[in-house]
Amino acid sequence: LRLIVKKPRLLNIIINEDDNFRDTVHKKYGLLNGLPQIGITHLVPNFNETINHYAFLDGGSSPLDIALLKQLAKKFKIKSYLEIGT
């Protein structure tokens, strides 16, 4: 606990552990192996995106997150959006 008090961001490692989410989904929805997964091309066929001027911060969105948001915005003709990370 002392370490978490000194570095609260370490709590995210525990909270974001896949097993925690899998247990919650199993209990709430009865899906033993967690939520089903799909490939990114099921959402955006021919996925291809370039990201310019990207700075990575711990806990923020990954380049793939940003690329997917850009592609979905194009697909649904959304002109502007705000992505705030976690």
Coordinates of C-alpha atoms in Angstrom, one line a residue:
L1 CA 0.0 0.0 0.0
R2 CA 2.8 2.4 0.8
L3 CA 4.1 2.0 -2.8
I4 CA 0.7 2.8 -4.3
V5 CA 0.4 5.9 -2.0
K6 CA 3.8 7.1 -3.3
K7 CA 2.9 6.2 -7.0
P8 CA -0.9 6.1 -7.5
R9 CA -0.5 5.3 -11.2
L10 CA 0.6 1.8 -10.1
L11 CA -3.0 1.1 -9.1
N12 CA -3.9 1.2 -12.9
I13 CA -1.8 -1.9 -13.4
I14 CA -4.0 -3.8 -10.9
I15 CA -7.3 -2.3 -12.1
N16 CA -6.5 -2.9 -15.8
E17 CA -5.4 -6.5 -15.3
D18 CA -7.3 -8.6 -17.9
D19 CA -8.4 -11.2 -15.3
N20 CA -10.3 -8.5 -13.4
F21 CA -12.3 -7.6 -16.5
R22 CA -12.8 -11.2 -17.5
D23 CA -14.2 -12.1 -14.1
T24 CA -16.6 -9.1 -14.2
V25 CA -17.8 -10.0 -17.7
H26 CA -18.2 -13.6 -16.7
K27 CA -20.2 -12.8 -13.6
K28 CA -22.4 -10.1 -15.2
Y29 CA -22.9 -11.6 -18.7
G30 CA -22.0 -15.3 -18.4
L31 CA -19.2 -15.1 -20.9
L32 CA -16.6 -17.5 -19.6
N33 CA -13.8 -16.2 -21.8
G34 CA -14.6 -12.5 -21.6
L35 CA -16.0 -10.4 -24.4
P36 CA -15.7 -11.7 -27.9
Q37 CA -13.0 -10.1 -30.0
I38 CA -13.1 -9.0 -33.6
G39 CA -10.5 -7.9 -36.0
I40 CA -10.1 -4.2 -36.7
T41 CA -11.0 -4.7 -40.4
H42 CA -14.5 -5.8 -39.3
L43 CA -15.0 -2.2 -38.1
V44 CA -13.0 -0.5 -40.9
P45 CA -12.3 -2.6 -44.0
N46 CA -9.0 -1.7 -45.7
F47 CA -7.7 -0.1 -42.5
N48 CA -4.9 2.3 -43.4
E49 CA -4.1 5.5 -41.4
T50 CA -1.2 7.8 -40.9
I51 CA -0.7 9.7 -37.6
N52 CA 1.3 12.9 -37.5
H53 CA 2.7 14.7 -34.5
Y54 CA 2.1 12.1 -31.9
A55 CA 3.5 12.3 -28.3
F56 CA 3.0 9.2 -26.1
L57 CA 2.3 9.6 -22.4
D58 CA 1.8 6.8 -19.9
G59 CA -1.9 6.0 -19.6
G60 CA -2.9 7.8 -22.7
S61 CA -4.2 6.5 -26.0
S62 CA -2.0 4.3 -28.1
P63 CA -1.2 5.1 -31.8
L64 CA -3.7 2.3 -32.8
D65 CA -6.4 4.0 -30.7
I66 CA -5.9 7.3 -32.5
A67 CA -5.7 5.7 -35.9
L68 CA -9.0 3.8 -35.2
L69 CA -10.7 7.0 -34.1
K70 CA -9.6 8.8 -37.2
Q71 CA -10.8 6.0 -39.4
L72 CA -14.2 5.8 -37.6
A73 CA -14.6 9.6 -37.8
K74 CA -14.0 9.4 -41.6
K75 CA -16.4 6.4 -41.9
F76 CA -19.2 8.3 -40.1
K77 CA -18.3 11.7 -41.6
I78 CA -17.6 13.2 -38.2
K79 CA -15.6 16.5 -38.7
S80 CA -14.3 16.9 -35.2
Y81 CA -14.0 14.9 -32.0
L82 CA -12.3 15.0 -28.7
E83 CA -10.3 12.0 -27.4
I84 CA -9.3 12.3 -23.7
G85 CA -7.6 8.9 -23.1
T86 CA -8.3 6.9 -19.9

